[in-house]
mmCIF file of C-alpha atoms in Angstrom:
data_model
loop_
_atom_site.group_PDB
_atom_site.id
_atom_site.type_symbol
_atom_site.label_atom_id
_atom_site.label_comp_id
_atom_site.label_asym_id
_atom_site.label_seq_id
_atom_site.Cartn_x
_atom_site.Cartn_y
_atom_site.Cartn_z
ATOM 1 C CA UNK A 29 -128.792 -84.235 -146.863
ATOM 2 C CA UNK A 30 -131.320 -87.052 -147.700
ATOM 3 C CA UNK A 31 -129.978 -90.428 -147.149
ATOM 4 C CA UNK A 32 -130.706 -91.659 -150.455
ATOM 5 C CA UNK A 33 -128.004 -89.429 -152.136
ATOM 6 C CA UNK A 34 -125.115 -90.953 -149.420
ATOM 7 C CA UNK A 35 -125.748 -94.909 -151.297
ATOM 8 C CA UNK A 36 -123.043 -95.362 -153.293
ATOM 9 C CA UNK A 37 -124.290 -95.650 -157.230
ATOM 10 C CA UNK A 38 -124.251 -98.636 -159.304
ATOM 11 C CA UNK A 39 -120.636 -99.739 -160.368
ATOM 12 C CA UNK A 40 -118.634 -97.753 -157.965
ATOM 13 C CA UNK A 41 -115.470 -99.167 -156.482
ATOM 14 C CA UNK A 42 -115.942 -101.825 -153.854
ATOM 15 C CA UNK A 43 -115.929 -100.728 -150.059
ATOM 16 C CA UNK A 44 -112.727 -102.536 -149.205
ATOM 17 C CA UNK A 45 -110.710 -100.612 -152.240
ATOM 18 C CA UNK A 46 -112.526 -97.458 -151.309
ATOM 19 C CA UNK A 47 -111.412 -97.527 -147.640
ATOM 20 C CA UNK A 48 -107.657 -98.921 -148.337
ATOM 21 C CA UNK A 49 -107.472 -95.318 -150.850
ATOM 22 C CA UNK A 50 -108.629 -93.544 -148.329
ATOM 23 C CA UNK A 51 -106.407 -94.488 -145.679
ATOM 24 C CA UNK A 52 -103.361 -93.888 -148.103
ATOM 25 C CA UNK A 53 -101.207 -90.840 -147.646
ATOM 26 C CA UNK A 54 -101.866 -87.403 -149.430
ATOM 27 C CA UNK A 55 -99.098 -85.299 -151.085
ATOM 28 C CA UNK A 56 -99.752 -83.350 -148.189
ATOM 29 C CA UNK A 57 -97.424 -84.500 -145.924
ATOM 30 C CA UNK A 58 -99.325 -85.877 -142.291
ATOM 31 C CA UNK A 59 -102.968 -86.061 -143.948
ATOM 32 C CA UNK A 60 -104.140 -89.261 -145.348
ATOM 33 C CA UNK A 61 -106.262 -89.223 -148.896
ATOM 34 C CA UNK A 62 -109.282 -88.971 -146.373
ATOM 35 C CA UNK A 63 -107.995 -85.878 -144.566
ATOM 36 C CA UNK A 64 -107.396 -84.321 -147.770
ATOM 37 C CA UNK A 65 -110.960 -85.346 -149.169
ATOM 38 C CA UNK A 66 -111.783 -83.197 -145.799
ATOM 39 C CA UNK A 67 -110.863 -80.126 -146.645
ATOM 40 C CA UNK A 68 -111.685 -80.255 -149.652
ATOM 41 C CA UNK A 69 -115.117 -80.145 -148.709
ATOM 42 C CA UNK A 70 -114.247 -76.998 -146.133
ATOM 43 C CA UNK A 71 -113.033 -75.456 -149.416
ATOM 44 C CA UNK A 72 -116.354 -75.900 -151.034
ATOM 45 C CA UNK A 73 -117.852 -74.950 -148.020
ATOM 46 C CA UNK A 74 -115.650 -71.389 -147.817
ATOM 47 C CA UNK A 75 -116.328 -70.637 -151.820
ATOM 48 C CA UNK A 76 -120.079 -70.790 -151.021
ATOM 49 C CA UNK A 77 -119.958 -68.271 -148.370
ATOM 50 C CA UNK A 78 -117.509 -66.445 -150.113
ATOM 51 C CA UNK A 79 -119.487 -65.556 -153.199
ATOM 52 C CA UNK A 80 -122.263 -65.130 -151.035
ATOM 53 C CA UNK A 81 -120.519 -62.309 -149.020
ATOM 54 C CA UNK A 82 -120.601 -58.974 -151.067
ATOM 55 C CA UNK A 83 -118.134 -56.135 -150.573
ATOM 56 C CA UNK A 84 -118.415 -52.415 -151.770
ATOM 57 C CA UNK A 85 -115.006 -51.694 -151.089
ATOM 58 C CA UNK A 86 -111.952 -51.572 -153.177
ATOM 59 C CA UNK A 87 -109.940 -54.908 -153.680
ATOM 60 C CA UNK A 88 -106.768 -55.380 -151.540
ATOM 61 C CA UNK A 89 -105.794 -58.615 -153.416
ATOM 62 C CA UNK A 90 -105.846 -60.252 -156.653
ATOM 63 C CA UNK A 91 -105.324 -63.889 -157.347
ATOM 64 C CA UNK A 92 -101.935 -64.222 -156.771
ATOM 65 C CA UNK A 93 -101.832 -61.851 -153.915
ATOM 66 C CA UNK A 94 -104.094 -63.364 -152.258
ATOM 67 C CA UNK A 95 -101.425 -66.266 -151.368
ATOM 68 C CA UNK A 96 -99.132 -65.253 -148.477
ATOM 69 C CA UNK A 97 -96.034 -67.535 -148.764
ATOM 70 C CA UNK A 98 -94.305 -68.914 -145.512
ATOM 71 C CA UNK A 99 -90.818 -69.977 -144.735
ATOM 72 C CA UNK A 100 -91.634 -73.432 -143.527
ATOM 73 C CA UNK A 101 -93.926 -76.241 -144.397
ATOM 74 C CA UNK A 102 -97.475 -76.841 -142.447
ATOM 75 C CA UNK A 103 -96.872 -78.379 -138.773
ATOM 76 C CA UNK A 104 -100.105 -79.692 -138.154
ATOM 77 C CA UNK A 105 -100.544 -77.886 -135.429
ATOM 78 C CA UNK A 106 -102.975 -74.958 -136.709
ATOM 79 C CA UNK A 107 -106.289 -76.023 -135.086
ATOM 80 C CA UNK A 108 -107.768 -76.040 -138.664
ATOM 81 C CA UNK A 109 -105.421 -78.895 -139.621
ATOM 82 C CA UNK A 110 -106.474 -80.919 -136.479
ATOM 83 C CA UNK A 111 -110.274 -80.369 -136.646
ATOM 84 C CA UNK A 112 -109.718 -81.864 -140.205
ATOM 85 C CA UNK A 113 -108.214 -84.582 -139.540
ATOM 86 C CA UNK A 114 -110.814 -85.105 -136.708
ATOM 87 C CA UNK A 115 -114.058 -84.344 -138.415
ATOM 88 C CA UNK A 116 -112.131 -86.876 -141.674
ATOM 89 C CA UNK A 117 -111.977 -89.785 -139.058
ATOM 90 C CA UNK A 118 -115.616 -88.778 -137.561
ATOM 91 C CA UNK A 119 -116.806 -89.910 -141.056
ATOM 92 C CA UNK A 120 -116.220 -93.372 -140.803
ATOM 93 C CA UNK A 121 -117.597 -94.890 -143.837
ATOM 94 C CA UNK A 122 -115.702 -92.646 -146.541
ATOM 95 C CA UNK A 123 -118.694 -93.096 -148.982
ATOM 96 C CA UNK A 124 -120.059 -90.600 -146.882
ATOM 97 C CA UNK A 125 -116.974 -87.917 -147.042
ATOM 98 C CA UNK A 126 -117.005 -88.804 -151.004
ATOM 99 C CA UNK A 127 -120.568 -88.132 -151.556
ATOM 100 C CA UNK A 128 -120.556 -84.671 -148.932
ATOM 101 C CA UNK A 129 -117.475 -83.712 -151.137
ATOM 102 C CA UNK A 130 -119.552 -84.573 -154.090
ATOM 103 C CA UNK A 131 -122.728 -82.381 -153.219
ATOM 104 C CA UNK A 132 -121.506 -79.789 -151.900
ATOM 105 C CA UNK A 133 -118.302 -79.740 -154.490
ATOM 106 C CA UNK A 134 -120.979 -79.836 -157.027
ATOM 107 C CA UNK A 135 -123.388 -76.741 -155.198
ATOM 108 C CA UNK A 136 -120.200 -74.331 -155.151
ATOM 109 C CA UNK A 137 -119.106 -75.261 -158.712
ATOM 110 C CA UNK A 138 -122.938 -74.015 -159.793
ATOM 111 C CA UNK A 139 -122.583 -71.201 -157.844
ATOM 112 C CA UNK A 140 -119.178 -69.859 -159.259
ATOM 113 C CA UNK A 141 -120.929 -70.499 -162.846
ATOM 114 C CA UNK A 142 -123.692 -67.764 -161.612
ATOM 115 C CA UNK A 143 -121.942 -65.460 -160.485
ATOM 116 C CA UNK A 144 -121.004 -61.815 -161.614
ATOM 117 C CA UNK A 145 -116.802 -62.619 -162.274
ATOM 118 C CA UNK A 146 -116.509 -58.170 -161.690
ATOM 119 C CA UNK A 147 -118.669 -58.567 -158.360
ATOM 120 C CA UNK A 148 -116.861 -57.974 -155.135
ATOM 121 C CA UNK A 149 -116.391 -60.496 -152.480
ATOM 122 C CA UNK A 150 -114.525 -60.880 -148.952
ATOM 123 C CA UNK A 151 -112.600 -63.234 -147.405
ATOM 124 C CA UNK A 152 -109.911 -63.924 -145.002
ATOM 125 C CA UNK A 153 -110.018 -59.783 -144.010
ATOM 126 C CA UNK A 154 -109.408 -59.185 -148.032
ATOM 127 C CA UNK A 155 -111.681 -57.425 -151.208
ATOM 128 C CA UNK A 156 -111.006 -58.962 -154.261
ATOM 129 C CA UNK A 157 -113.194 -59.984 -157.051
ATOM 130 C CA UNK A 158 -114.917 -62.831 -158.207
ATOM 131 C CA UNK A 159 -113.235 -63.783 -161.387
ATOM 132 C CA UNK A 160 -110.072 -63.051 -159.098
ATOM 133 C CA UNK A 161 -111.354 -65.531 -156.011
ATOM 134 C CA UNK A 162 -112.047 -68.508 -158.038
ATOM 135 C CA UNK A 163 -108.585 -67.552 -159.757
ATOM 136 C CA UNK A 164 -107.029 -68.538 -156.773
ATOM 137 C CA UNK A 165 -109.100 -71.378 -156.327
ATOM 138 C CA UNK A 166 -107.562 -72.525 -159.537
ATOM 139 C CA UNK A 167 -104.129 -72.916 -158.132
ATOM 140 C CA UNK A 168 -105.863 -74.216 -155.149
ATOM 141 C CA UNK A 169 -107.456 -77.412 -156.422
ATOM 142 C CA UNK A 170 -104.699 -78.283 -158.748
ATOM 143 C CA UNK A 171 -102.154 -78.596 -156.139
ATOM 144 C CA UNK A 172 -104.621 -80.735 -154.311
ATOM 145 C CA UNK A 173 -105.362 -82.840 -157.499
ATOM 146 C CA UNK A 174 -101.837 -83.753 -157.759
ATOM 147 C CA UNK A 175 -102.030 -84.380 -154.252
ATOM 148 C CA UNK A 176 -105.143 -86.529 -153.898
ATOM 149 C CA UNK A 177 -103.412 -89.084 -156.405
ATOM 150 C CA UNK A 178 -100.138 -88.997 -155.440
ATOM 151 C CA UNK A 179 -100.401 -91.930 -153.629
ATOM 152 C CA UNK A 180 -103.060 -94.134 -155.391
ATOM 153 C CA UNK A 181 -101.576 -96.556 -157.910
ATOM 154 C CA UNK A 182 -103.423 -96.730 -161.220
ATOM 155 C CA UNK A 183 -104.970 -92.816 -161.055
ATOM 156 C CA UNK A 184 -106.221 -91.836 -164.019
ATOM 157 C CA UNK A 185 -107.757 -88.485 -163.554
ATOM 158 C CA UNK A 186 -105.090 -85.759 -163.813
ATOM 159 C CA UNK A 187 -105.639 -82.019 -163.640
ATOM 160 C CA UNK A 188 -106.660 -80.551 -166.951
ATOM 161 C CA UNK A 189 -103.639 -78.829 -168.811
ATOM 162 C CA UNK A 190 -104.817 -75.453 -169.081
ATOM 163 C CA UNK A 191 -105.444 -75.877 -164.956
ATOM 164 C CA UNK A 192 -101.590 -77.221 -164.554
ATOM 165 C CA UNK A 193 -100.344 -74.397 -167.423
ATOM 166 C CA UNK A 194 -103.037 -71.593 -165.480
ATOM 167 C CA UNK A 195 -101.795 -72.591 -162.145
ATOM 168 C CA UNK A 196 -97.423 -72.956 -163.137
ATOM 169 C CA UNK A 197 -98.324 -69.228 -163.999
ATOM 170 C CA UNK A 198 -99.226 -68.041 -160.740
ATOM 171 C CA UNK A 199 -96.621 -69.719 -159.493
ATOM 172 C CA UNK A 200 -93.815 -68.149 -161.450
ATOM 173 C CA UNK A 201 -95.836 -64.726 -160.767
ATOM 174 C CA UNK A 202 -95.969 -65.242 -156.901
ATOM 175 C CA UNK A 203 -92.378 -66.739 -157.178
ATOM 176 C CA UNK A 204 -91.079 -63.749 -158.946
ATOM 177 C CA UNK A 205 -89.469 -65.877 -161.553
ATOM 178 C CA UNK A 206 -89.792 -68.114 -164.317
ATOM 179 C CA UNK A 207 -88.574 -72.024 -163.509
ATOM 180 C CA UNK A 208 -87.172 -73.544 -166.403
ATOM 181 C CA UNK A 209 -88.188 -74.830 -169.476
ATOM 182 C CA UNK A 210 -87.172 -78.143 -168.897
ATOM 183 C CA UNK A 211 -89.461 -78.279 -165.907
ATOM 184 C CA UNK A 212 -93.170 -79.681 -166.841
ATOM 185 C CA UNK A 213 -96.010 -78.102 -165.447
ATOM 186 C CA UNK A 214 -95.815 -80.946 -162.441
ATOM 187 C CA UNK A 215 -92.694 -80.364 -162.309
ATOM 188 C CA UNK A 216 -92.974 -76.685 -161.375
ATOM 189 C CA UNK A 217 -96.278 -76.953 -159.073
ATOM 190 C CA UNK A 218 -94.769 -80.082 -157.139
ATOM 191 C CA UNK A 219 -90.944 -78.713 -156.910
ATOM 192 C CA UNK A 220 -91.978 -75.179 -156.437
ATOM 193 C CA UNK A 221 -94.047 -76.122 -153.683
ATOM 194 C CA UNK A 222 -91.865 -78.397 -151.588
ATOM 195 C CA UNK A 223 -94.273 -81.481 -152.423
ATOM 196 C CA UNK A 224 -91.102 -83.299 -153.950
ATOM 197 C CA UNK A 225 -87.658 -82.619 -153.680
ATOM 198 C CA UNK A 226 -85.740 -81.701 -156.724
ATOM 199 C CA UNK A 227 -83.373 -83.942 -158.763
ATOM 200 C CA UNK A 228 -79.665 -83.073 -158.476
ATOM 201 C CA UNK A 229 -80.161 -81.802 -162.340
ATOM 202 C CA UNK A 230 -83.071 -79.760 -161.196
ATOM 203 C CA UNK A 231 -81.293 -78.246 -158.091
ATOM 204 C CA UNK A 232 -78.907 -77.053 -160.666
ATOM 205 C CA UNK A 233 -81.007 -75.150 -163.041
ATOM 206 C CA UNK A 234 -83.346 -73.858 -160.310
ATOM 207 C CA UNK A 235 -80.265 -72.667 -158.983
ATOM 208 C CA UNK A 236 -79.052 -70.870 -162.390
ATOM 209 C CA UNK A 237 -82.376 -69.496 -162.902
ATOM 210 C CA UNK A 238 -82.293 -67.688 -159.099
ATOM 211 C CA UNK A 239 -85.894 -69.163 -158.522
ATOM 212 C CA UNK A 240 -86.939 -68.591 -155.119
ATOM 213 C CA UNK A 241 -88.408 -72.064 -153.853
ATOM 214 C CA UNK A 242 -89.803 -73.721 -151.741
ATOM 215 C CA UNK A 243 -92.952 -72.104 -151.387
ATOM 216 C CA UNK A 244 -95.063 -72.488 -148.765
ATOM 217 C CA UNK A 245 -98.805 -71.152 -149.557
ATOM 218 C CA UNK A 246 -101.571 -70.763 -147.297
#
């Protein structure tokens, strides 16, 4: 990457702010902002190999299969976790994690533009197809939206609504459920996922509505 693209552009935050966000905590509990910031950039990372990995053979998932759902939250000790939060601290100055998120972010966002949405790709031992990948992706990069900002006072870039609508969907789907009405679209993705705890009055309906939650994705 040439070292011009790494200084930070005119009128971006100061240094001090920069580093005091990224040493906040994510909404993903044990990773600071930073650590969060680094895997995003092994997520861009894995959507550029995956659309450039072909398969000829049927799908086995679709975008909401592709989520397997476990019965607990993440320990932190899958060695993925802890190289991330490794290779985050290796960075040092975060304006280089921002701007390697930002490249590279950027490079698989072109590449999902170009490519066939019917064409077959593999991934984690699955088939499924494009349109289908970056479907998952969707639900993907919302949740971590919500948790990128959880933390940091004063955010004003939320998730899009047709992501937060798009990715309660899936949800419910993979849930096997509806939640209720009364939940909002945050309300669904951070409940159903066991980022927040539910109110008493939420407890209650999820309860009457027989929604399975917490889930767990990976």
């Amino acid at each position: 990457m040439h070292a011009a693209r790494l200084r930070p552009p005119p009128g971006s935050r100061p240094r001090s702010q920069t580093l005091t966000d990224f040493a906040r905590p994510s909404g993903c509990a044990g990773w600071l902002v930073r650590d969060l910031v680094c895997h995003l950039v092994i997520d861009a990372q894995d959507v550029l190999i995956t659309l450039a990995t072909p398969a000829v053979t049927k799908p086995t998932v679709d975008a909401v299969t592709y989520w397997h759902v476990e019965d607990h939250p993440p320990t932190g000790e899958d060695p993925l976790d802890a190289l991330t939060v490794r290779l985050a601290a290796a960075y040092g100055d975060p304006h280089l994690l921002r701007f390697h998120l930002d490249d590279i972010g950027s490079a698989a966002g072109r590449a999902a533009e170009l490519a066939d949405p019917r064409t077959r790709v593999g991934t984690r031992d699955e088939v499924l197809t494009v349109d289908d990948y970056l479907g998952a992706y969707v639900l993907e990069w919302t949740l971590h939206h919500l948790d990128l900002i959880a933390h940091l006072p004063g955010a004003r870039i939320r998730p899009p609504e047709e992501s937060m609508a798009r990715s309660r969907a899936m949800l419910e789907q993979i849930a096997g459920s509806a939640y209720p009405t009364s939940f909002t679209d945050r309300d669904v993705l951070l409940v159903g996922t066991g980022r927040i705890a539910p109110t008493d009055a939420q407890r209650a309906e999820l309860r009457d509505a027989a929604v399975r939650f917490p889930l767990f994705l990976v």
